[in-house]
XYZ file of N, CA and C in Angstrom:
744
model
N 103.230 114.885 121.161
C 104.452 114.456 121.392
C 104.614 113.357 122.793
N 105.290 112.149 122.362
C 105.389 110.881 123.420
C 106.333 111.405 124.370
N 105.855 111.356 125.888
C 106.745 111.528 127.145
C 108.021 110.716 126.723
N 109.219 111.596 127.253
C 110.531 111.061 127.211
C 110.514 109.453 127.573
N 109.922 109.003 128.630
C 109.958 107.795 129.127
C 109.409 106.827 128.342
N 108.473 107.174 127.281
C 107.743 106.124 126.440
C 108.921 106.037 125.331
N 109.309 107.225 124.997
C 110.439 107.292 123.892
C 111.665 106.266 124.224
N 111.892 106.462 125.423
C 113.227 105.666 125.787
C 112.890 104.030 125.747
N 111.565 103.622 126.029
C 111.224 102.513 125.918
C 111.088 101.830 124.536
N 110.734 102.836 123.857
C 110.692 102.362 122.229
C 112.004 102.260 121.913
N 113.068 102.960 122.048
C 114.521 102.848 121.709
C 114.903 101.430 122.287
N 114.602 101.083 123.409
C 115.061 100.064 124.247
C 114.517 98.893 123.381
N 113.395 98.818 123.123
C 112.672 97.515 122.193
C 113.277 97.560 120.789
N 113.702 98.660 120.101
C 114.359 98.608 119.104
C 115.749 97.994 119.055
N 116.535 98.250 120.251
C 117.730 97.600 120.446
C 117.562 95.983 120.585
N 116.452 95.753 121.405
C 116.321 94.274 121.521
C 116.156 93.654 120.266
N 115.336 94.242 119.426
C 115.030 93.472 118.168
C 115.957 93.556 117.064
N 116.968 94.540 117.392
C 118.071 94.721 116.077
C 119.006 93.883 116.536
N 119.172 93.133 117.654
C 120.220 92.110 117.641
C 120.549 91.213 116.625
N 121.523 90.811 116.166
C 122.833 91.317 116.516
C 123.550 92.618 116.126
N 122.781 93.315 115.613
C 123.012 94.844 115.161
C 123.723 94.647 113.686
N 123.882 95.978 113.272
C 124.579 95.788 111.966
C 126.120 95.339 111.869
N 126.297 94.189 110.981
C 127.543 93.573 110.819
C 128.292 94.119 109.542
N 129.567 94.887 109.430
C 130.014 94.990 108.429
C 130.255 93.949 107.237
N 130.674 94.470 106.214
C 130.803 93.254 105.224
C 132.411 93.049 105.264
N 133.017 93.888 105.771
C 134.529 94.022 105.907
C 135.187 93.768 107.146
N 136.330 93.534 107.174
C 137.276 93.480 108.694
C 137.114 95.067 109.036
N 137.585 95.472 110.108
C 137.230 96.665 110.577
C 138.006 97.003 111.901
N 138.362 98.210 112.168
C 138.999 98.486 113.563
C 138.045 99.486 114.195
N 137.652 99.006 115.568
C 137.012 100.173 116.401
C 138.033 100.948 117.101
N 137.796 101.920 117.147
C 138.687 103.162 118.104
C 137.793 104.201 118.549
N 137.357 103.998 119.911
C 136.637 105.090 120.652
C 135.252 104.844 120.220
N 134.586 105.946 119.562
C 133.370 105.937 119.432
C 133.044 105.725 117.936
N 134.336 105.429 117.101
C 134.127 105.115 115.715
C 134.520 103.937 115.232
N 134.310 103.290 114.169
C 134.992 102.335 113.509
C 135.515 102.755 112.058
N 136.514 101.911 111.505
C 137.048 102.123 110.127
C 137.157 100.845 109.357
N 136.422 100.681 108.500
C 136.600 99.222 107.612
C 137.847 99.424 106.744
N 138.266 98.080 106.981
C 139.603 97.763 105.996
C 139.379 97.516 104.666
N 140.170 97.894 103.826
C 140.043 97.605 102.357
C 140.713 96.304 102.250
N 140.261 95.370 101.284
C 140.908 94.045 101.122
C 142.485 94.020 100.895
N 142.978 95.286 100.462
C 144.370 95.256 100.090
C 145.228 95.844 101.258
N 144.533 96.193 102.283
C 145.217 96.693 103.507
C 145.817 95.808 104.162
N 146.917 96.093 104.629
C 147.592 95.229 105.553
C 146.911 94.612 106.796
N 147.204 93.495 107.330
C 146.836 93.098 108.566
C 147.333 93.859 109.705
N 146.214 94.252 110.459
C 146.668 95.103 111.641
C 147.560 94.541 112.681
N 148.385 95.273 113.529
C 149.343 94.708 114.357
C 148.652 94.014 115.567
N 148.674 92.870 115.426
C 147.838 91.956 116.614
C 148.872 91.293 117.775
N 150.230 91.792 117.570
C 151.095 91.076 118.529
C 150.706 91.500 119.881
N 150.753 90.521 120.949
C 150.275 90.646 122.403
C 148.862 90.699 122.493
N 148.030 90.130 121.536
C 146.708 90.549 121.590
C 146.173 89.034 121.453
N 144.905 88.816 122.034
C 144.370 87.097 122.065
C 143.164 87.035 121.070
N 143.048 86.252 120.334
C 141.881 86.244 119.237
C 140.666 85.689 119.856
N 139.812 86.311 120.059
C 138.459 85.812 120.642
C 137.307 85.892 119.597
N 136.723 84.812 119.247
C 135.570 84.764 118.165
C 134.334 85.463 118.596
N 133.869 86.355 117.816
C 132.701 86.955 117.820
C 131.550 86.402 117.262
N 130.567 85.855 118.021
C 129.670 84.864 117.396
C 128.092 85.682 117.491
N 127.934 86.672 118.108
C 126.777 87.439 118.282
C 127.012 89.007 117.928
N 126.532 89.563 119.116
C 126.496 91.207 118.715
C 128.284 91.735 119.028
N 128.967 90.857 119.400
C 130.357 91.347 119.378
C 131.128 91.329 117.795
N 130.403 90.860 116.900
C 130.470 91.210 115.598
C 130.397 92.727 115.079
N 129.503 93.262 115.855
C 128.841 94.682 115.528
C 129.844 95.708 116.023
N 130.275 96.732 115.223
C 130.859 97.887 115.735
C 129.823 98.625 116.891
N 128.682 98.642 116.686
C 127.766 99.140 117.511
C 127.859 98.787 118.527
N 127.857 97.408 119.133
C 128.017 96.513 120.372
C 129.450 97.022 120.901
N 130.386 96.755 120.100
C 131.663 97.022 120.565
C 131.885 98.347 121.221
N 131.449 99.478 120.369
C 131.431 100.788 120.964
C 130.834 100.925 122.021
N 129.533 100.430 122.424
C 128.706 100.346 123.655
C 129.567 99.852 124.671
N 130.356 98.808 124.570
C 130.949 97.950 125.642
C 132.337 98.813 125.833
N 132.847 99.345 125.094
C 134.443 99.910 125.078
C 134.509 101.275 125.005
N 133.571 101.951 124.642
C 133.543 103.613 124.634
C 133.930 104.137 125.913
N 134.896 105.066 126.091
C 135.155 105.512 127.482
C 135.951 104.698 128.363
N 136.177 103.525 127.665
C 137.427 102.902 128.532
C 138.922 102.964 128.412
N 139.093 103.805 127.242
C 140.401 104.474 126.958
C 141.326 103.062 126.955
N 140.903 102.026 126.356
C 141.857 100.904 126.238
C 142.341 100.800 124.945
N 142.176 101.636 124.072
C 142.885 101.605 122.537
C 142.106 100.914 121.441
N 142.483 100.746 120.372
C 141.756 100.309 119.305
C 141.463 98.892 119.389
N 140.572 98.227 118.483
C 140.336 96.695 118.589
C 140.269 96.414 116.939
N 141.226 95.569 116.663
C 141.157 95.109 115.364
C 140.037 93.842 115.358
N 139.128 93.836 114.269
C 138.131 92.750 114.189
C 138.210 92.506 112.834
N 138.578 91.081 112.622
C 139.042 90.682 111.363
C 137.900 89.588 110.768
N 137.282 89.762 109.875
C 136.345 88.834 109.489
C 136.845 87.670 108.976
N 136.209 86.447 109.327
C 136.635 84.866 109.007
C 135.769 84.036 108.879
N 135.926 82.719 108.333
C 135.073 81.924 108.068
C 135.618 80.706 108.909
N 134.629 79.891 109.497
C 134.992 78.795 110.402
C 134.261 77.578 109.937
N 135.068 76.757 109.600
C 134.341 75.252 109.011
C 133.900 74.724 110.224
N 132.484 73.992 109.749
C 131.897 72.746 110.624
C 131.481 73.535 111.824
N 131.139 74.644 111.951
C 130.191 75.349 112.838
C 129.061 76.285 112.330
N 128.106 76.728 112.955
C 127.093 77.511 112.809
C 126.934 78.477 114.215
N 126.207 79.645 113.977
C 125.897 80.551 114.905
C 124.483 80.293 114.953
N 123.871 79.991 116.356
C 122.490 79.610 116.484
C 122.176 80.443 117.823
N 120.759 80.286 118.412
C 120.380 81.132 119.466
C 120.644 80.412 120.508
N 121.020 81.144 121.747
C 121.167 80.583 123.043
C 119.681 80.477 123.707
N 119.398 79.564 124.564
C 118.010 79.596 125.298
C 118.051 80.355 126.500
N 118.349 81.748 126.501
C 118.505 82.663 127.416
C 117.763 84.007 126.842
N 117.244 84.887 127.765
C 117.093 86.170 127.557
C 118.147 87.087 128.166
N 118.654 87.803 127.418
C 119.519 89.012 127.804
C 118.787 90.284 128.764
N 119.560 90.900 129.390
C 118.895 92.048 130.274
C 118.270 92.978 129.388
N 118.810 93.222 128.149
C 118.351 94.117 127.291
C 117.192 93.698 126.262
N 116.873 92.481 126.670
C 115.553 91.679 125.985
C 115.890 90.972 124.928
N 116.900 90.655 124.400
C 117.388 90.026 123.251
C 117.610 88.696 123.645
N 117.390 87.612 122.571
C 117.652 86.488 122.537
C 119.114 86.182 121.968
N 120.121 85.947 122.659
C 121.481 86.193 122.002
C 121.931 84.901 121.384
N 123.215 84.687 120.944
C 123.781 83.911 120.145
C 124.737 82.944 120.892
N 125.038 81.947 120.338
C 126.140 81.021 120.636
C 126.679 80.098 119.525
N 127.878 79.682 119.532
C 128.429 78.870 118.612
C 127.890 77.316 118.616
N 127.788 76.471 117.695
C 127.454 75.227 117.642
C 127.952 74.297 116.750
N 128.676 73.070 116.830
C 129.205 72.464 115.930
C 128.234 71.969 114.815
N 128.575 72.092 113.491
C 127.670 71.878 112.570
C 128.360 71.290 111.483
N 128.626 69.934 111.350
C 129.481 69.501 110.214
C 129.007 69.691 108.845
N 129.969 70.347 107.988
C 129.670 70.746 106.829
C 129.287 72.088 106.434
N 128.906 72.884 107.373
C 128.644 74.209 107.224
C 129.966 74.862 107.619
N 129.786 76.364 106.774
C 130.804 77.268 106.738
C 130.392 78.580 107.223
N 130.502 78.943 108.611
C 129.986 80.285 108.835
C 130.824 81.381 108.955
N 130.218 82.765 108.552
C 131.113 83.688 108.476
C 130.966 84.500 109.617
N 132.105 84.854 110.282
C 132.022 85.563 111.349
C 133.267 86.613 111.762
N 133.434 86.981 112.884
C 134.602 87.778 113.113
C 135.485 87.499 114.447
N 136.570 87.949 114.405
C 137.826 87.722 115.343
C 137.834 88.911 116.071
N 137.561 89.239 117.383
C 138.204 90.314 117.995
C 139.604 89.898 118.580
N 140.509 90.828 118.210
C 141.793 90.698 118.607
C 142.094 91.604 119.815
N 142.001 91.126 120.978
C 141.981 91.878 122.167
C 143.343 91.884 123.146
N 143.726 92.969 123.654
C 144.696 93.088 124.558
C 144.268 92.207 125.870
N 145.348 92.086 126.925
C 145.069 91.752 128.309
C 143.935 92.645 128.859
N 144.067 94.028 128.535
C 143.105 94.822 129.310
C 141.783 94.733 128.687
N 141.671 94.512 127.503
C 140.417 94.574 126.701
C 139.751 93.196 127.176
N 140.518 92.219 127.095
C 139.827 90.838 127.266
C 139.168 91.111 128.871
N 140.168 91.699 129.824
C 139.312 91.889 131.202
C 138.026 92.660 131.032
N 137.857 93.605 130.206
C 136.730 94.388 130.045
C 135.768 93.361 129.361
N 135.878 92.713 128.414
C 135.099 91.947 127.714
C 134.589 90.871 128.735
N 135.308 90.284 129.516
C 134.817 89.555 130.718
C 133.852 90.204 131.244
N 133.949 91.292 131.837
C 132.850 92.229 132.717
C 131.602 92.202 131.853
N 131.636 92.143 130.558
C 130.319 92.255 129.968
C 129.477 90.975 129.766
N 130.434 89.650 129.648
C 129.991 88.377 129.247
C 129.790 87.564 130.688
N 130.638 87.521 131.579
C 130.761 86.450 132.465
C 129.795 86.703 133.702
N 129.592 88.182 134.326
C 128.963 88.053 135.583
C 127.477 87.556 135.547
N 127.044 87.421 134.309
C 125.451 87.150 134.289
C 125.119 85.757 134.157
N 126.253 84.784 134.255
C 126.201 83.496 134.233
C 125.667 82.698 132.972
N 125.433 83.416 131.990
C 125.156 83.084 130.846
C 126.223 82.475 129.689
N 127.450 82.863 129.872
C 128.473 82.374 129.060
C 129.751 82.104 129.917
N 130.446 81.135 129.450
C 131.668 81.024 130.049
C 132.624 81.050 128.773
N 134.027 81.336 129.254
C 134.962 81.684 128.370
C 136.052 80.255 128.274
N 136.654 80.055 126.993
C 137.428 79.046 126.838
C 137.786 79.085 125.520
N 138.651 77.915 125.463
C 139.622 77.914 124.066
C 139.174 76.516 123.290
N 139.041 77.082 121.851
C 138.299 76.100 121.130
C 139.565 75.601 120.138
N 139.768 74.244 120.321
C 140.932 73.491 119.524
C 140.474 72.701 118.428
N 141.294 72.369 117.608
C 140.948 71.520 116.303
C 139.996 72.133 115.341
N 140.252 73.581 114.918
C 139.391 74.064 114.126
C 140.012 74.364 112.896
N 139.297 74.760 111.959
C 139.780 75.440 110.689
C 139.230 77.013 110.171
N 139.898 77.811 110.539
C 139.293 79.321 110.750
C 140.221 79.955 109.874
N 139.519 80.481 108.764
C 140.456 81.294 107.734
C 139.992 82.800 107.820
N 140.973 83.493 107.850
C 140.687 84.974 108.329
C 141.050 85.757 106.914
N 140.382 86.490 106.797
C 140.574 87.556 105.698
C 141.994 88.346 105.723
N 142.396 88.303 106.864
C 143.915 88.809 106.748
C 144.732 87.697 107.746
N 145.841 87.244 107.179
C 146.721 86.408 107.977
C 146.335 84.798 107.546
N 147.118 84.072 108.224
C 147.014 82.597 108.013
C 146.011 81.974 108.765
N 145.629 80.746 108.366
C 144.493 79.957 108.879
C 144.964 79.677 110.277
N 143.885 79.501 111.210
C 144.324 79.306 112.465
C 143.617 77.926 112.960
N 144.071 77.048 113.677
C 143.358 75.928 114.256
C 142.845 76.051 115.639
N 143.009 77.317 116.246
C 142.481 77.292 117.750
C 142.283 78.851 117.978
N 141.524 79.091 118.928
C 141.036 80.411 119.271
C 140.173 80.369 120.584
N 139.721 81.607 121.052
C 138.954 81.642 122.206
C 137.619 82.052 121.826
N 136.932 81.703 122.785
C 135.345 81.965 122.383
C 134.561 82.104 123.935
N 133.607 82.815 123.771
C 132.551 82.888 124.958
C 131.327 81.869 124.205
N 131.088 80.649 125.188
C 129.922 79.731 124.772
C 129.041 79.897 125.968
N 127.668 79.812 125.377
C 126.666 79.943 126.384
C 126.399 78.599 127.211
N 126.478 79.074 128.316
C 126.403 77.866 129.487
C 124.972 77.186 129.432
N 124.178 77.793 128.742
C 122.633 77.224 128.514
C 122.759 76.419 127.339
N 123.567 76.236 126.523
C 123.545 75.359 125.305
C 122.836 76.145 124.095
N 122.082 75.342 123.249
C 121.285 75.873 122.085
C 119.966 75.795 122.446
N 119.112 76.951 121.773
C 117.857 76.885 121.738
C 117.540 76.217 120.572
N 116.209 75.237 120.941
C 115.863 74.419 119.869
C 114.325 74.794 119.536
N 113.998 74.423 118.171
C 112.454 74.483 118.007
C 112.357 73.303 117.084
N 111.267 72.434 117.430
C 110.945 71.192 117.022
C 112.246 70.110 117.031
N 112.958 70.258 117.988
C 114.125 69.456 118.401
C 115.603 69.877 117.503
N 115.316 70.941 117.038
C 116.559 71.346 116.131
C 117.271 72.840 116.570
N 118.234 73.234 116.599
C 118.680 74.437 116.998
C 118.306 75.376 115.850
N 118.400 76.522 116.083
C 117.874 77.659 115.209
C 119.036 78.706 115.094
N 119.309 78.794 113.682
C 120.572 79.667 113.278
C 119.793 80.843 113.386
N 120.855 82.180 113.183
C 120.734 83.482 113.328
C 120.506 83.807 111.754
N 119.333 84.504 111.412
C 119.224 84.590 109.733
C 120.281 85.824 109.587
N 120.497 86.858 110.491
C 121.508 87.717 110.272
C 122.813 87.507 109.901
N 123.138 86.031 110.373
C 124.632 85.658 110.021
C 124.693 84.771 108.863
N 125.619 84.975 108.055
C 125.858 84.368 106.766
C 126.581 82.668 106.841
N 126.103 81.693 106.304
C 126.469 80.417 106.216
C 126.448 79.893 105.076
N 127.485 79.007 104.599
C 127.393 78.192 103.680
C 126.723 76.722 104.086
N 125.962 76.010 103.281
C 125.477 74.678 103.682
C 124.984 74.575 105.073
N 124.094 75.599 105.466
C 123.538 75.513 106.742
C 122.505 74.439 106.792
N 122.415 73.875 107.756
C 121.510 72.578 107.935
C 120.443 72.633 108.825
N 120.286 73.844 109.371
C 119.259 74.009 110.357
C 118.344 75.293 109.675
N 116.962 75.513 110.310
C 116.228 76.787 109.923
C 116.622 77.924 110.574
N 116.756 79.086 110.023
C 117.186 80.316 110.509
C 116.078 81.467 110.523
N 116.140 82.052 111.936
C 115.276 82.997 112.068
C 115.642 84.251 112.473
N 115.047 85.497 112.181
C 115.395 86.921 112.532
C 115.187 86.862 114.065
N 115.616 88.131 114.626
C 115.605 88.225 116.043
C 113.828 88.290 116.603
N 113.102 88.914 115.623
C 111.629 89.295 115.603
C 111.022 87.773 115.824
N 111.359 86.967 114.834
C 110.816 85.680 114.678
C 111.139 84.762 116.069
N 112.490 84.814 116.450
C 112.714 83.916 117.802
C 111.902 84.490 118.742
N 111.791 85.782 118.721
C 111.087 86.154 119.901
C 109.642 85.761 120.026
N 109.263 85.725 118.620
C 107.637 85.429 118.516
C 107.750 83.893 118.992
N 108.682 83.007 118.771
C 108.618 81.586 119.145
C 108.557 81.614 120.530
N 109.494 82.420 121.240
C 109.650 82.329 122.610
C 108.118 82.537 123.255
N 107.726 83.576 122.905
C 106.336 84.203 123.311
C 105.331 83.138 123.173
N 105.227 82.254 121.878
C 104.527 81.196 121.714
C 104.623 80.262 122.985
N 105.877 79.934 123.270
C 105.993 79.031 124.245
C 105.561 79.379 125.790
N 106.047 80.567 126.052
C 105.855 81.206 127.527
C 104.946 82.069 127.722
N 104.100 82.692 126.788
C 103.022 83.365 126.951
C 102.218 83.577 125.772
N 101.438 82.393 125.480
C 100.904 82.504 124.202
C 99.794 83.699 124.127
N 99.628 83.966 122.990
C 98.443 85.233 122.759
C 98.874 86.601 123.084
N 100.186 86.690 123.900
C 100.341 88.073 124.530
C 100.879 88.842 123.235
N 100.507 89.958 123.229
C 101.244 91.012 122.218
C 102.891 90.831 122.151
N 103.413 90.960 121.271
C 105.075 90.726 121.081
C 105.670 92.102 121.964
N 105.094 93.159 121.889
C 105.604 94.299 122.472
C 105.696 94.059 124.054
N 104.292 93.806 124.420
C 103.980 93.484 125.870
C 105.233 92.451 126.464
N 105.322 91.539 125.549
C 106.042 90.218 126.095
C 107.690 90.830 126.304
N 108.157 91.636 125.018
C 109.543 91.982 125.368
C 109.743 93.076 126.120
N 108.823 93.988 126.783
C 108.951 94.837 127.618
C 109.045 94.100 129.136
N 108.097 93.119 129.098
C 108.279 92.488 130.520
C 109.689 91.846 130.646
N 110.306 91.270 129.777
C 111.718 91.098 129.728
C 112.701 91.805 129.943
N 112.578 92.955 129.652
C 113.598 94.005 129.675
C 113.188 94.489 131.221
N 112.100 94.607 131.619
C 111.984 95.191 132.875
C 111.833 94.449 134.089
N 111.465 93.112 133.872
C 111.320 92.101 135.001
C 112.423 91.038 135.242
N 113.381 91.247 136.042
C 114.333 89.908 136.108
C 113.511 88.581 136.220
N 112.529 88.469 136.919
C 111.949 87.208 137.328
C 111.456 86.776 135.898
N 110.957 87.783 134.967
C 110.265 87.170 133.797
C 111.436 86.781 132.973
N 112.538 87.258 132.869
C 113.702 86.937 132.268
C 114.019 85.490 132.670
N 114.075 85.428 133.797
C 114.696 84.148 134.538
C 113.596 83.002 134.218
N 112.262 83.156 134.200
C 111.227 82.296 133.986
C 111.396 81.750 132.457
N 111.763 82.695 131.547
C 111.642 82.372 130.030
C 112.866 81.614 129.816
N 114.052 81.866 130.500
C 115.297 81.168 130.006
C 115.143 79.811 130.649
N 114.525 79.722 131.832
C 114.154 78.357 132.242
C 113.392 77.239 131.454
N 112.031 78.002 130.788
C 111.332 77.594 129.725
C 111.949 77.087 128.567
N 113.006 77.841 128.014
C 113.558 77.794 126.640
C 114.891 76.688 126.957
N 115.177 76.625 128.151
C 116.393 75.686 128.500
C 115.884 74.208 128.479
N 114.725 74.038 128.766
C 114.081 72.764 129.095
C 114.194 71.755 128.100
N 114.405 72.451 126.719
C 114.629 71.269 125.651
C 115.886 71.999 124.705
N 116.539 72.463 125.412
C 117.940 73.138 124.809
C 118.900 71.943 124.560
N 119.898 72.190 123.990
C 120.927 71.443 123.796
C 122.278 71.797 124.176
N 122.959 70.698 124.781
C 124.531 71.206 125.329
C 125.439 71.514 124.087
N 126.565 72.266 124.331
C 127.521 72.449 123.323
C 128.129 71.245 122.958
N 128.280 70.774 121.844
C 128.404 69.777 121.274
C 129.888 69.310 120.712
N 130.787 70.177 121.063
C 132.223 70.099 120.604
C 133.125 69.806 121.547
N 133.669 68.712 121.453
C 134.754 68.149 122.349
C 136.032 68.852 122.406
N 136.257 69.656 121.561
C 137.496 70.404 121.574
C 137.433 71.912 122.156
N 136.299 72.229 122.889
C 136.115 73.372 123.822
C 136.675 72.903 125.224
N 137.453 73.998 125.572
C 138.012 73.760 127.223
C 137.680 75.167 127.839
N 136.792 74.932 128.808
C 136.407 76.119 129.556
C 137.704 76.614 130.495
N 137.677 78.026 130.394
C 138.883 78.488 131.177
C 138.511 79.402 132.548
N 138.719 78.770 133.690
C 138.078 79.546 134.991
C 138.571 80.943 135.022
N 137.837 81.850 135.038
C 137.943 83.298 135.299
C 137.775 83.847 136.844
């Protein structure tokens, strides 16, 4: 039997490689430790008094939302599937504290990406800020001049989003899309989390076993920072003029 500390480390590695975690095929509502998918004929949940925030990475997954909000007693979160025209979801050139290489939004004319909108109360927005802003990897802002079609409700021309301050990770000069996220007319290559980790390893620690490489990122802040700097060296800034950062 493996020691508990080793098993815990394996669980941590699985979490890092599972990003962006399981994303449902339908809209859903998170409530406490559970989530309930909505049928196509269900009415739109009441979102009055809530702010629409695009979920572009793991915030699309009930697993991550439950992890972030469980025990907060902040009530249910409607999470509505949508399609966003002229954008794609790509990797950000930074390493998260839990070892994953996370996602960010990028302007991609002609592409239509499937994603979700988290409808958050002011208290839920404050909690989400606590999980996104302090690391310095993301800033919060408003996205205007867009075409966002929700499964429930009318199309939207503006919303809010967390955008990577680091921009977009590149490989051979191009952004890299998340293979786990569906998109029509995708113009860039897409990779899984394991594949993008291999790419980062080949750049920053050639020849190192992937498990060793990822353990270092999870356990060593300086290793994460060094790798983030290396990945940022040929990154691309967010290229959409309709994004306005909001000071938090």
